[in-house]
Amino acid sequence: GRVYFKKYKTLRKFCIFKFYKRVEMNNQNIKKAYLAAGCFWGVEYHFAKLSGVISAASGYMGGNMPNPSYEMVCTGFSGHLEVVEVSYDGNIVSYESILKLFFEIHNFTQTNGQGPDIGTQYLSAIFYANEDEKETCEKVIKVLEDKGFKVATSLYEMVPFYEAEDYHQDYYERHQKVPYCHSYRKIF
């Protein structure tokens, strides 16, 4: 496939370029999942490494105003969650596999945030696009409950996704660090 550049500004106003494999977005097998699992930097980090994922973008969903800023979301009054939009090729990775990784990289039993990040913007949630996705979510949650977990993850119907500011995109990759509150643990 073709390669194109995706440009991001950093806080220092430098630009860096990231290579992405170009994918025809009209392909029926290109899908999106919207996942909230605490700070979006760590979620994005783990999904960007999953085979079949085309991109992972940090953003906001679920609030009561359009186009919120990070500062608005951090107050807790906008009602938004930090969310990652995961674009993936359904021929390579399934929605169920996406969900399983989601549950394996955060504490889905925590009710007030994620790790040291406390607040409503850090709650665990999945935004589903249709009944098939909702049923898949419920199926995976049932497996976790059968394993003895008390799942705090909320399920919501799709609402608009607002991409976060440039300095939030690919945060750990740009800073050559690893997430402090997201780590992989095998559950499934």
Short mmCIF file of C-alpha atoms in Angstrom, two decimals:
data_model
loop_
_atom_site.label_atom_id
_atom_site.label_comp_id
_atom_site.label_asym_id
_atom_site.label_seq_id
_atom_site.Cartn_x
_atom_site.Cartn_y
_atom_site.Cartn_z
CA GLY A 1 0.00 0.00 0.00
CA ARG A 2 0.86 3.63 -0.20
CA VAL A 3 2.41 5.45 2.70
CA TYR A 4 1.36 8.90 3.88
CA PHE A 5 2.53 11.18 6.63
CA LYS A 6 0.45 12.23 9.62
CA LYS A 7 1.72 15.44 11.14
CA TYR A 8 1.48 16.31 14.84
CA LYS A 9 2.48 19.49 16.62
CA THR A 10 4.18 19.14 19.97
CA LEU A 11 4.07 21.51 22.90
CA ARG A 12 7.37 22.99 21.75
CA LYS A 13 5.85 23.76 18.35
CA PHE A 14 8.11 21.30 16.54
CA CYS A 15 6.57 18.90 14.09
CA ILE A 16 7.18 15.21 13.88
CA PHE A 17 5.98 12.81 11.25
CA LYS A 18 4.58 9.37 11.70
CA PHE A 19 4.28 6.84 8.91
CA TYR A 20 0.96 5.10 8.43
CA LYS A 21 -0.01 2.53 5.89
CA ARG A 22 -2.65 4.10 3.66
CA VAL A 23 -5.96 2.26 3.80
CA GLU A 24 -9.01 2.90 1.73
CA MET A 25 -11.52 4.06 4.34
CA ASN A 26 -14.46 2.96 2.20
CA ASN A 27 -13.38 -0.63 2.78
CA GLN A 28 -16.27 -2.38 4.55
CA ASN A 29 -13.88 -4.10 6.92
CA ILE A 30 -12.45 -0.88 8.38
CA LYS A 31 -14.22 -0.46 11.70
CA LYS A 32 -13.97 1.78 14.74
CA ALA A 33 -14.21 1.08 18.45
CA TYR A 34 -14.56 3.81 21.11
CA LEU A 35 -13.07 2.89 24.46
CA ALA A 36 -12.63 4.79 27.74
CA ALA A 37 -10.16 3.23 30.18
CA GLY A 38 -8.69 6.10 32.15
CA CYS A 39 -5.98 8.35 30.76
CA PHE A 40 -6.16 8.06 26.99
CA TRP A 41 -2.38 8.13 26.56
CA GLY A 42 -1.92 4.59 27.90
CA VAL A 43 -4.93 3.19 26.06
CA GLU A 44 -3.68 4.65 22.78
CA TYR A 45 -0.21 3.24 23.45
CA HIS A 46 -1.44 -0.35 23.81
CA PHE A 47 -3.88 -0.30 20.88
CA ALA A 48 -1.36 1.26 18.50
CA LYS A 49 0.74 -1.91 18.95
CA LEU A 50 -2.07 -4.39 18.20
CA SER A 51 -1.92 -6.14 14.83
CA GLY A 52 -4.82 -5.02 12.65
CA VAL A 53 -5.14 -1.59 14.25
CA ILE A 54 -4.75 1.17 11.70
CA SER A 55 -4.77 4.08 14.14
CA ALA A 56 -5.58 5.01 17.72
CA ALA A 57 -6.60 8.60 18.43
CA SER A 58 -7.17 10.26 21.79
CA GLY A 59 -10.35 12.26 22.28
CA TYR A 60 -13.49 12.93 24.28
CA MET A 61 -17.03 11.51 24.29
CA GLY A 62 -20.19 11.54 26.36
CA GLY A 63 -20.33 15.14 27.50
CA ASN A 64 -22.84 17.93 27.31
CA MET A 65 -21.01 20.37 25.01
CA PRO A 66 -19.41 20.10 21.56
CA ASN A 67 -15.65 20.31 21.01
CA PRO A 68 -14.48 20.40 24.62
CA SER A 69 -10.93 21.34 25.52
CA TYR A 70 -8.76 19.24 27.79
CA GLU A 71 -9.09 21.90 30.46
CA MET A 72 -12.91 21.71 30.29
CA VAL A 73 -12.87 17.91 30.53
CA CYS A 74 -10.48 17.99 33.51
CA THR A 75 -12.94 20.05 35.55
CA GLY A 76 -15.32 17.08 35.49
CA PHE A 77 -18.22 19.43 34.72
CA SER A 78 -18.37 18.83 30.95
CA GLY A 79 -19.38 15.19 31.45
CA HIS A 80 -16.88 13.88 28.89
CA LEU A 81 -14.72 10.80 29.24
CA GLU A 82 -11.20 10.46 27.88
CA VAL A 83 -11.72 8.02 24.99
CA VAL A 84 -9.59 6.37 22.33
CA GLU A 85 -10.96 5.91 18.83
CA VAL A 86 -9.47 2.65 17.55
CA SER A 87 -9.67 2.22 13.76
CA TYR A 88 -9.03 -1.38 12.79
CA ASP A 89 -9.23 -3.85 9.92
CA GLY A 90 -11.98 -6.37 10.70
CA ASN A 91 -10.23 -8.90 8.43
CA ILE A 92 -7.25 -8.96 10.80
CA VAL A 93 -8.67 -8.32 14.27
CA SER A 94 -12.20 -8.77 15.60
CA TYR A 95 -14.24 -6.40 17.74
CA GLU A 96 -14.22 -9.08 20.45
CA SER A 97 -10.41 -9.17 20.39
CA ILE A 98 -10.34 -5.37 20.65
CA LEU A 99 -12.59 -5.60 23.73
CA LYS A 100 -10.49 -8.31 25.32
CA LEU A 101 -7.35 -6.16 25.05
CA PHE A 102 -9.34 -3.22 26.43
CA PHE A 103 -10.16 -5.21 29.56
CA GLU A 104 -6.62 -6.57 29.86
CA ILE A 105 -4.94 -3.13 29.95
CA HIS A 106 -6.92 -1.36 32.68
CA ASN A 107 -8.63 -1.96 36.00
CA PHE A 108 -12.24 -2.32 34.88
CA THR A 109 -13.33 -2.90 38.49
CA GLN A 110 -12.30 0.58 39.67
CA THR A 111 -15.32 2.89 40.06
CA ASN A 112 -13.79 6.33 40.59
CA GLY A 113 -11.16 6.61 37.87
CA GLN A 114 -8.17 4.60 36.80
CA GLY A 115 -5.18 3.96 39.03
CA PRO A 116 -3.92 7.28 40.42
CA ASP A 117 -6.11 9.24 37.96
CA ILE A 118 -9.29 9.96 39.89
CA GLY A 119 -12.30 11.68 38.35
CA THR A 120 -15.30 11.13 36.12
CA GLN A 121 -13.27 11.73 32.94
CA TYR A 122 -11.24 8.59 33.76
CA LEU A 123 -14.11 6.09 34.14
CA SER A 124 -14.22 2.81 32.22
CA ALA A 125 -16.75 2.77 29.36
CA ILE A 126 -17.45 1.45 25.88
CA PHE A 127 -19.44 3.38 23.27
CA TYR A 128 -21.12 0.91 20.90
CA ALA A 129 -22.32 1.67 17.37
CA ASN A 130 -24.99 -1.02 16.97
CA GLU A 131 -26.73 -3.96 18.65
CA ASP A 132 -24.10 -6.46 17.46
CA GLU A 133 -21.37 -4.47 19.21
CA LYS A 134 -23.53 -4.12 22.34
CA GLU A 135 -24.13 -7.88 22.43
CA THR A 136 -20.40 -8.54 22.02
CA CYS A 137 -19.68 -6.17 24.93
CA GLU A 138 -22.25 -7.93 27.10
CA LYS A 139 -20.82 -11.34 26.16
CA VAL A 140 -17.26 -10.34 27.12
CA ILE A 141 -18.45 -8.71 30.36
CA LYS A 142 -20.37 -11.91 31.21
CA VAL A 143 -17.16 -13.93 30.78
CA LEU A 144 -15.41 -11.57 33.21
CA GLU A 145 -18.26 -11.80 35.71
CA ASP A 146 -18.17 -15.61 35.45
CA LYS A 147 -14.46 -15.36 36.36
CA GLY A 148 -15.47 -13.51 39.55
CA PHE A 149 -14.81 -9.91 38.49
CA LYS A 150 -17.17 -7.08 39.44
CA VAL A 151 -17.14 -5.08 36.20
CA ALA A 152 -17.58 -1.30 36.59
CA THR A 153 -17.39 -0.60 32.84
CA SER A 154 -20.43 1.26 31.49
CA LEU A 155 -21.93 0.70 28.04
CA TYR A 156 -23.23 3.70 26.11
CA GLU A 157 -24.78 4.23 22.70
CA MET A 158 -22.58 6.05 20.21
CA VAL A 159 -22.30 9.82 20.63
CA PRO A 160 -19.99 12.26 18.82
CA PHE A 161 -16.25 11.76 19.23
CA TYR A 162 -14.12 14.90 19.56
CA GLU A 163 -10.43 14.42 18.82
CA ALA A 164 -8.18 15.72 21.59
CA GLU A 165 -5.55 18.39 21.10
CA ASP A 166 -2.47 17.50 19.04
CA TYR A 167 -0.19 17.33 22.07
CA HIS A 168 -2.21 14.36 23.39
CA GLN A 169 -1.78 12.24 20.24
CA ASP A 170 0.89 9.50 20.35
CA TYR A 171 2.02 10.90 23.69
CA TYR A 172 4.12 7.97 24.90
CA GLU A 173 5.68 7.35 21.52
CA ARG A 174 6.73 11.00 21.18
CA HIS A 175 8.14 11.12 24.71
CA GLN A 176 9.79 7.67 24.52
CA LYS A 177 8.07 6.51 27.70
CA VAL A 178 5.70 3.74 28.77
CA PRO A 179 2.32 4.15 30.48
CA TYR A 180 2.33 4.57 34.25
CA CYS A 181 -1.23 3.35 34.85
CA HIS A 182 -1.86 0.92 32.00
CA SER A 183 -0.12 -2.42 31.79
CA TYR A 184 -1.08 -5.64 30.10
CA ARG A 185 -2.29 -8.59 32.18
CA LYS A 186 -3.57 -11.81 30.60
CA ILE A 187 -7.19 -12.51 31.55
CA PHE A 188 -8.72 -14.33 28.55
#
